[in-house]
Coordinates of C-alpha atoms and ligand atoms in Angstrom, one line a residue:
X1 CA 19.7 185.0 120.5
X2 CA 23.1 184.3 119.5
X3 CA 25.7 186.4 118.3
X4 CA 28.3 184.9 115.9
X5 CA 31.7 185.1 117.1
X6 CA 33.3 181.8 116.4
X7 CA 34.3 183.3 112.9
X8 CA 36.6 185.1 114.7
X9 CA 39.1 182.2 114.6
X10 CA 38.3 181.8 110.8
X11 CA 39.0 185.7 110.4
X12 CA 42.3 185.1 112.9
X13 CA 44.2 182.8 110.1
X14 CA 42.3 184.9 107.2
X15 CA 44.3 188.4 108.8
X16 CA 47.8 185.8 109.6
X17 CA 47.9 185.3 105.6
X18 CA 46.9 188.5 105.2
X19 CA 50.1 189.7 106.9
X20 CA 52.5 187.5 105.3
X21 CA 52.2 189.5 101.8
X22 CA 53.9 192.6 103.8
X23 CA 56.2 190.3 105.9
X24 CA 58.9 191.5 103.3
X25 CA 58.7 195.7 105.1
X26 CA 60.6 196.7 107.5
X27 CA 59.0 195.4 111.6
X28 CA 55.7 198.4 112.0
X29 CA 53.5 198.0 114.6
X30 CA 50.6 200.3 115.3
X31 CA 50.5 201.2 119.1
X32 CA 47.4 202.4 121.1
X33 CA 46.9 201.8 124.2
X34 CA 44.5 198.5 124.4
X35 CA 43.4 198.2 128.4
X36 CA 41.7 202.2 127.3
X37 CA 40.4 200.7 124.0
X38 CA 39.1 197.1 125.2
X39 CA 37.5 199.8 128.3
X40 CA 35.5 202.0 125.1
X41 CA 34.7 198.6 123.6
X42 CA 33.0 197.4 126.2
X43 CA 31.0 200.6 126.7
X44 CA 30.1 200.1 122.6
X45 CA 28.6 197.0 123.6
X46 CA 26.7 198.1 126.0
X47 CA 25.0 200.9 124.3
X48 CA 24.4 198.9 120.9
X49 CA 21.8 196.9 123.3
X50 CA 19.6 200.5 123.0
X51 CA 18.4 199.0 119.3
X52 CA 16.1 196.0 118.4
X53 CA 17.3 192.9 117.6
X54 CA 17.8 193.6 113.8
X55 CA 19.6 189.9 112.8
X56 CA 16.4 187.7 114.8
X57 CA 13.8 186.3 112.9
X58 CA 11.9 187.6 115.1
X59 CA 12.9 191.3 114.0
X60 CA 10.3 191.4 110.6
X61 CA 9.8 195.1 110.4
X62 CA 11.7 197.6 107.9
X63 CA 14.1 196.4 105.8
X64 CA 17.4 195.7 107.7
X65 CA 18.7 192.1 106.9
X66 CA 22.3 191.1 108.4
X67 CA 25.2 191.0 106.3
X68 CA 26.2 187.7 105.5
X69 CA 30.1 186.7 108.0
X70 CA 31.7 186.2 105.0
X71 CA 30.8 189.6 103.5
X72 CA 31.7 191.0 107.6
X73 CA 35.0 189.1 108.2
X74 CA 35.5 190.5 104.2
X75 CA 35.1 194.2 105.1
X76 CA 36.7 193.9 108.3
X77 CA 40.2 192.5 106.1
X78 CA 39.6 194.8 104.1
X79 CA 40.5 197.9 107.1
X80 CA 43.3 196.0 107.8
X81 CA 44.7 198.3 104.9
X82 CA 41.5 200.6 104.1
X83 CA 41.8 200.9 100.7
X84 CA 40.5 203.1 98.6
X85 CA 38.4 202.6 95.4
X86 CA 38.1 206.1 94.0
X87 CA 41.3 206.1 92.5
X88 CA 43.2 202.8 91.2
X89 CA 46.0 204.2 93.3
X90 CA 44.5 204.2 96.5
X91 CA 43.4 200.4 95.8
X92 CA 44.8 197.7 93.5
X93 CA 43.1 195.3 94.3
X94 CA 39.8 196.4 96.1
X95 CA 39.1 198.3 92.2
X96 CA 39.3 195.3 90.3
X97 CA 37.8 193.3 92.9
X98 CA 34.4 196.4 92.5
X99 CA 35.2 195.3 88.6
X100 CA 34.4 191.8 88.8
X101 CA 31.7 192.1 91.2
X102 CA 29.8 194.7 89.3
X103 CA 30.0 192.6 85.9
X104 CA 28.9 189.9 87.9
X105 CA 25.3 192.3 88.7
X106 CA 25.2 193.1 85.3
X107 CA 25.7 189.9 83.8
X108 CA 22.4 189.2 86.2
X109 CA 20.8 191.4 83.7
X110 CA 22.0 190.3 81.1
X111 CA 24.9 192.8 79.9
X112 CA 27.9 192.3 79.2
X113 CA 28.6 196.5 77.7
X114 CA 28.0 198.4 80.2
X115 CA 29.6 201.1 82.3
X116 CA 28.8 200.8 86.4
X117 CA 30.5 200.9 89.6
X118 CA 29.0 200.6 93.4
X119 CA 28.1 203.8 95.3
X120 CA 27.6 204.3 98.7
X121 CA 23.7 203.6 98.8
X122 CA 20.7 203.3 96.5
X123 CA 19.6 207.2 97.0
X124 CA 24.0 208.0 95.2
X125 CA 22.8 205.5 92.6
X126 CA 19.7 206.6 91.7
X127 CA 21.7 210.5 91.5
X128 CA 24.0 209.0 89.2
X129 CA 21.4 207.9 86.6
X130 CA 19.5 210.7 87.3
X131 CA 22.5 213.5 87.0
X132 CA 22.8 210.8 83.5
X133 CA 19.0 210.8 82.8
X134 CA 19.9 215.1 82.5
X135 CA 23.1 214.6 80.4
X136 CA 21.5 213.3 77.9
X137 CA 18.2 215.0 77.6
X138 CA 18.7 218.0 79.0
X139 CA 15.8 220.4 80.5
X140 CA 13.1 217.3 80.2
X141 CA 11.3 216.0 83.2
X142 CA 11.6 213.2 85.3
X143 CA 8.8 211.2 86.3
X144 CA 8.0 208.3 88.7
X145 CA 5.1 206.9 90.3
X146 CA 3.5 208.1 93.9
X147 CA 5.2 204.7 95.6
X148 CA 8.9 205.4 94.2
X149 CA 11.3 206.0 96.7
X150 CA 10.5 209.9 98.4
X151 CA 14.4 210.4 97.5
X152 CA 14.0 210.3 93.7
X153 CA 11.5 214.2 94.1
X154 CA 14.3 215.3 96.7
X155 CA 17.2 214.1 93.6
X156 CA 15.6 216.4 90.9
X157 CA 15.5 219.3 93.0
X158 CA 19.0 219.0 93.9
X159 CA 20.3 218.9 90.5
X160 CA 17.4 221.3 89.4
X161 CA 15.3 218.6 87.5
X162 CA 11.2 219.0 87.1
X163 CA 9.9 216.0 88.5
X164 CA 6.6 214.9 88.7
X165 CA 4.4 212.0 90.9
X166 CA 2.3 209.2 88.2
X167 CA -0.8 207.9 90.1
X168 CA -0.6 204.8 91.6
X169 CA -3.3 202.1 90.4
X170 CA -4.9 199.8 92.9
X171 CA -1.8 197.0 93.4
X172 CA 0.6 200.5 95.2
X173 CA 1.8 200.0 91.1
X174 CA 2.2 202.9 88.6
X175 CA -0.9 203.7 86.8
X176 CA -0.4 203.8 82.5
X177 CA -3.4 205.6 82.2
X178 CA -2.0 208.2 84.0
X179 CA 1.8 207.7 82.5
X180 CA 0.6 208.1 79.2
X181 CA -1.5 211.3 80.5
X182 CA 1.7 212.7 81.3
X183 CA 3.5 211.7 78.5
X184 CA 1.5 214.1 76.3
X185 CA 1.1 216.5 78.0
X186 CA 4.6 216.6 79.6
X187 CA 8.1 216.9 78.5
X188 CA 9.0 213.7 80.1
X189 CA 13.1 212.3 79.6
X190 CA 12.5 210.0 81.7
X191 CA 10.4 207.7 83.6
X192 CA 11.2 206.4 87.0
X193 CA 9.9 202.0 87.3
X194 CA 10.4 201.2 90.4
X195 CA 10.3 196.9 90.5
X196 CA 9.8 197.0 94.5
X197 CA 8.6 200.0 96.1
X198 CA 10.1 200.5 99.7
X199 CA 6.1 200.9 101.1
X200 CA 5.2 197.3 100.1
X201 CA 7.1 196.2 97.1
X202 CA 5.1 196.8 94.1
X203 CA 6.5 196.2 91.1
X204 CA 6.1 198.7 88.3
X205 CA 4.7 197.0 85.1
X206 CA 7.4 197.3 82.8
X207 CA 6.7 195.9 79.6
X208 CA 3.6 197.9 79.4
X209 CA 6.3 201.3 80.3
X210 CA 8.6 199.9 77.4
X211 CA 5.7 199.7 75.2
X212 CA 4.7 203.4 75.9
X213 CA 8.4 204.7 75.3
X214 CA 8.3 203.3 72.1
X215 CA 5.7 205.8 71.0
X216 CA 7.1 208.4 73.2
X217 CA 11.0 207.8 72.9
X218 CA 12.2 208.8 77.0
X219 CA 14.3 207.2 78.9
X220 CA 13.7 204.2 81.2
X221 CA 15.3 204.4 84.9
X222 CA 14.5 201.0 87.2
X223 CA 15.6 202.0 90.5
X224 CA 14.9 198.1 91.9
X225 CA 17.7 199.4 94.9
X226 CA 15.4 197.5 97.2
X227 CA 13.7 194.2 94.8
X228 CA 16.7 194.1 92.4
X229 CA 17.9 190.7 93.5
X230 CA 14.1 189.6 92.3
X231 CA 15.4 189.1 88.9
X232 CA 17.2 185.3 90.3
X233 CA 13.5 184.2 91.9
X234 CA 11.5 181.6 90.4
X235 CA 7.4 182.1 92.3
X236 CA 7.1 185.0 91.8
X237 CA 3.9 186.3 90.7
X238 CA 2.7 186.7 87.2
X239 CA 3.2 191.4 87.3
X240 CA 6.0 191.2 88.6
X241 CA 7.6 188.5 86.7
X242 CA 7.0 189.6 83.2
X243 CA 8.5 193.2 84.7
X244 CA 12.4 191.3 85.9
X245 CA 11.9 189.1 82.4
X246 CA 12.4 192.9 80.4
X247 CA 15.1 194.1 82.7
X248 CA 17.7 194.2 80.7
X249 CA 15.6 196.7 78.0
X250 CA 16.2 199.3 80.6
X251 CA 18.8 202.6 80.0
X252 CA 20.4 202.2 83.8
X253 CA 19.1 200.0 86.9
X254 CA 20.0 200.7 91.1
X255 CA 20.0 198.0 93.3
X256 CA 21.4 197.7 96.6
X257 CA 24.3 194.8 98.1
X258 CA 23.3 196.2 100.7
X259 CA 19.6 195.6 101.1
X260 CA 19.6 192.0 99.7
X261 CA 22.0 191.3 98.7
X262 CA 24.2 190.6 102.1
X263 CA 25.6 193.9 102.7
X264 CA 26.9 195.9 105.5
X265 CA 26.1 199.4 104.6
X266 CA 27.7 201.9 102.2
X267 CA 27.5 199.8 99.0
X268 CA 24.9 200.9 96.1
X269 CA 25.3 200.2 92.6
X270 CA 24.4 201.6 89.4
X271 CA 24.3 200.2 86.1
X272 CA 24.6 202.2 82.5
X273 CA 23.5 200.3 79.4
X274 CA 25.4 202.4 76.8
X275 CA 28.5 202.6 78.0
X276 CA 29.1 205.6 76.7
X277 CA 27.8 207.7 79.7
X278 CA 31.3 208.2 80.7
X279 CA 32.2 211.4 79.0
X280 CA 29.4 213.2 81.3
X281 CA 32.1 212.5 83.9
X282 CA 35.4 213.5 82.1
X283 CA 36.4 216.6 85.0
X284 CA 40.1 217.4 84.7
X285 CA 41.3 216.4 88.6
X286 CA 45.5 216.8 88.3
X287 CA 46.0 215.1 91.2
X288 CA 45.0 211.8 91.7
X289 CA 45.2 209.6 88.2
X290 CA 49.6 210.0 87.2
X291 CA 50.7 206.7 88.0
X292 CA 48.3 204.3 85.6
X293 CA 47.0 203.6 82.1
X294 CA 43.5 201.8 82.8
X295 CA 40.2 203.1 83.9
X296 CA 40.2 205.0 87.3
X297 CA 36.2 204.3 88.4
X298 CA 37.0 207.9 89.9
X299 CA 36.0 208.8 86.2
X300 CA 33.6 207.8 86.1
X301 CA 32.1 208.4 89.5
X302 CA 30.4 211.3 90.6
X303 CA 31.4 210.7 94.5
X304 CA 35.4 210.3 94.9
X305 CA 35.9 208.2 98.7
X306 CA 34.3 205.3 98.5
X307 CA 35.1 202.1 100.4
X308 CA 36.9 199.6 98.7
X309 CA 36.2 196.7 101.8
X310 CA 32.6 197.2 100.8
X311 CA 33.9 196.3 97.4
X312 CA 36.2 193.3 99.0
X313 CA 33.1 192.6 101.2
X314 CA 30.4 191.6 97.8
X315 CA 33.3 190.3 96.4
X316 CA 33.8 187.5 99.2
X317 CA 29.9 187.3 98.7
X318 CA 29.4 186.3 95.7
X319 CA 32.2 184.1 95.9
X320 CA 30.1 182.0 97.9
X321 CA 27.3 183.0 96.6
X322 CA 26.7 183.4 93.1
X323 CA 24.1 184.6 91.6
X324 CA 22.4 181.9 90.1
X325 CA 19.1 180.8 89.1
X326 CA 18.3 178.0 91.7
X327 CA 22.0 178.7 93.9
X328 CA 21.4 178.7 97.1
X329 CA 22.0 182.8 97.3
X330 CA 18.3 183.4 95.5
X331 CA 16.6 179.5 97.0
X332 CA 16.8 182.1 100.1
X333 CA 15.3 184.6 98.0
X334 CA 12.3 182.5 97.3
X335 CA 12.3 181.8 100.8
X336 CA 11.5 185.2 102.0
X337 CA 9.2 185.1 99.7
X338 CA 7.7 182.4 100.5
X339 CA 7.7 183.4 103.8
X340 CA 5.7 186.8 102.4
X341 CA 2.8 184.7 101.2
X342 CA 2.6 182.5 104.1
X343 CA 2.0 185.6 106.5
X344 CA -0.5 186.7 103.6
X345 CA -2.7 184.0 102.8
X346 CA -3.2 183.3 107.0
X347 CA -4.2 187.2 107.4
X348 CA -5.5 187.0 104.5
X349 CA -8.1 183.8 105.4
X350 CA -9.0 185.7 108.8
X351 CA -11.5 187.9 109.7
X352 CA -10.1 189.7 111.6
X353 CA -7.5 191.4 109.1
X354 CA -8.0 193.3 106.2
X355 CA -5.8 192.9 103.8
X356 CA -4.9 195.7 100.7
X357 CA -2.6 194.5 98.9
X358 CA -0.8 190.5 97.5
X359 CA 2.5 191.0 97.8
X360 CA 4.4 191.0 94.5
X361 CA 8.1 190.6 96.9
X362 CA 8.8 190.0 100.4
X363 CA 7.2 193.1 101.7
X364 CA 3.6 192.3 103.7
X365 CA 0.8 194.4 104.7
X366 CA -2.2 194.4 106.5
X367 CA -4.7 196.3 108.9
X368 CA -7.2 195.2 112.4
X369 CA -10.9 195.9 110.7
X370 CA -11.8 198.2 112.4
X371 CA -15.6 200.7 111.3
X372 CA -13.2 203.2 110.2
X373 CA -10.0 204.3 109.2
X374 CA -9.2 206.4 111.2
X375 CA -10.1 203.7 113.9
X376 CA -8.2 201.5 112.7
X377 CA -5.6 203.3 111.8
X378 CA -5.1 203.7 115.7
X379 CA -5.4 200.1 116.5
X380 CA -2.6 199.7 113.8
X381 CA -0.6 201.7 116.3
X382 CA -1.0 199.6 118.8
X383 CA -0.2 196.4 117.0
X384 CA 2.8 197.4 116.7
X385 CA 3.4 198.3 120.0
X386 CA 2.3 195.2 122.0
X387 CA 4.0 192.7 119.5
X388 CA 7.0 194.3 120.3
X389 CA 6.0 194.2 123.7
X390 CA 5.8 189.9 123.2
X391 CA 9.7 190.5 121.6
X392 CA 8.1 190.6 117.6
X393 CA 9.2 193.6 115.8
X394 CA 7.4 195.0 113.0
X395 CA 6.6 198.1 110.7
X396 CA 4.2 200.8 110.3
X397 CA 3.5 202.3 107.0
X398 CA 0.8 204.8 106.1
X399 CA -1.1 204.0 102.8
X400 CA -4.1 205.6 100.6
X401 CA -7.3 205.1 102.4
X402 CA -9.1 205.3 98.9
X403 CA -6.8 201.6 98.3
X404 CA -7.8 200.2 101.8
X405 CA -11.8 200.5 101.4
X406 CA -10.8 198.6 98.0
X407 CA -9.7 196.2 99.8
X408 CA -12.9 196.5 102.8
X409 CA -15.8 198.1 101.1
X410 CA -17.6 198.5 104.9
X411 CA -15.5 201.2 106.4
X412 CA -16.2 204.2 106.8
X413 CA -13.5 206.8 105.2
X414 CA -12.4 210.0 107.7
X415 CA -8.5 209.7 107.2
X416 CA -7.3 210.3 103.5
X417 CA -4.1 208.3 105.0
X418 CA -4.0 204.7 107.2
X419 CA -1.8 203.9 109.1
X420 CA -1.1 199.5 108.4
X421 CA 1.2 197.0 109.3
X422 CA 4.5 195.9 107.8
X423 CA 6.4 193.5 107.7
X424 CA 9.5 192.8 105.3
X425 CA 10.2 189.2 105.6
X426 CA 14.3 189.9 104.4
X427 CA 15.4 186.3 105.8
X428 CA 15.3 183.8 104.7
X429 CA 15.1 181.6 108.2
X430 CA 11.3 183.5 108.1
X431 CA 9.7 181.1 106.9
X432 CA 9.9 178.7 109.4
X433 CA 9.9 181.2 111.9
X434 CA 6.4 181.9 110.2
X435 CA 4.4 179.4 113.1
X436 CA 6.0 181.1 115.7
X437 CA 5.5 185.2 114.7
X438 CA 1.4 184.1 113.7
X439 CA 0.7 183.1 117.0
X440 CA 2.5 185.8 119.0
X441 CA -0.4 188.1 116.1
X442 CA -2.8 186.2 117.0
X443 CA -2.3 186.5 120.5
X444 CA -1.4 190.7 120.1
X445 CA -4.6 191.0 118.0
X446 CA -7.3 189.4 120.7
X447 CA -6.0 191.6 123.2
X448 CA -6.4 195.4 121.3
Ligands
PLP1 C1 15.9 202.0 99.7 C2 16.1 202.4 98.9 C3 16.1 203.8 98.3 C4 16.9 204.8 98.6 O1 18.0 203.5 98.9 P1 19.2 204.2 99.9 O2 20.6 202.9 99.6 O3 18.8 203.5 101.7 O4 20.2 205.3 99.9 C5 16.1 204.5 96.5 N1 14.8 203.0 96.3 C6 14.0 202.2 96.9 C7 13.0 201.3 96.2 C8 14.4 201.9 97.8 O5 13.8 200.3 98.3

């Protein structure tokens, strides 16, 4: 694996340009011990060896995607200024860039009127959405599927909102019969619809949930922290593409630019369809807002300080790779999905494996066959370790054994959950690397 250092010359030119904007000030240079700094940095480089090779295509495990070089460089460039997007005083240019970047994301979902901003990540974005949901439907319950991100129940506990988990169907999507029963028996204010579950990438059936909303009247919050950008892909199967078609009907949407949006960590995004929810954020901080009349992002965010650099990096990335259907960014997502379908097809055609689910996005799950679910779990764990020894880096995920049995009726269930293999094929290069990935998997399976 090589580290892209050619970009350092690009960054150098941009840094020189940045400096010309401040050249009129009296000369001032930050002082630091260069020799000692180099020593420390070399130590850092060595410490960083202790990582899986996340940027490499043979890393195909957890949700880790390398930021685009333009994002990395724009972030670094902004660091020489280090703006704070809490208030315009602290980050003038980067606040404007945040508004432009967020407008483009909102536009992707068909919203021209909205309220939204960046957050430190998906968890905080969901926290704001659920906090607003509770402000507008006070005292009512929030529900999400059993495959929804684990932080929803934790967020609700922190906000003292009651939360219930709805059963999933055989496709790991929110079960509509179970949801309707809950709507009849409980005072539900908000349904969290996951579009791209963290475990397996399943997409809850939004069109049916919208139908239920007409009868029962609740807020719809879409958690598409992982899957949100798949709005731009043209190669999804029916359930997912129908759900993506009606995303604009939601009340709020969360998407993580630091998952599939090519950003360094520290970049989530929350959007509200009704700009009037801004009234819930009212506060009277006496000292931060004196010098400007424009809306401060700090007035519509629960967080105070936020990295202006994150907004700059996102803005630069979308400038280079616009969010257009059929554009380079969208095609790269389609490649990820193709890679997942390719791996799934190979696994499914192979008698040695069970594939409990067809991928809806780019996450593939499988497990080597064995007579019992506990024996399958052991084989999955061994696959993980042996693949790692062969420089193929996968992940594991505990999946309900009942759903494994749907795909493999002969298996004897002797554990509630079965450990399965899980692979997030988040890099477009995975499409080209699949032969190699498959060769390692095949070899590992022969040695199990
Ligand atoms: C990753 C993820 C989250 C949490 O987002 P962070 O950015 O890790 O805080 C929430 N929901 C879903 C569906 C996710 O995939």
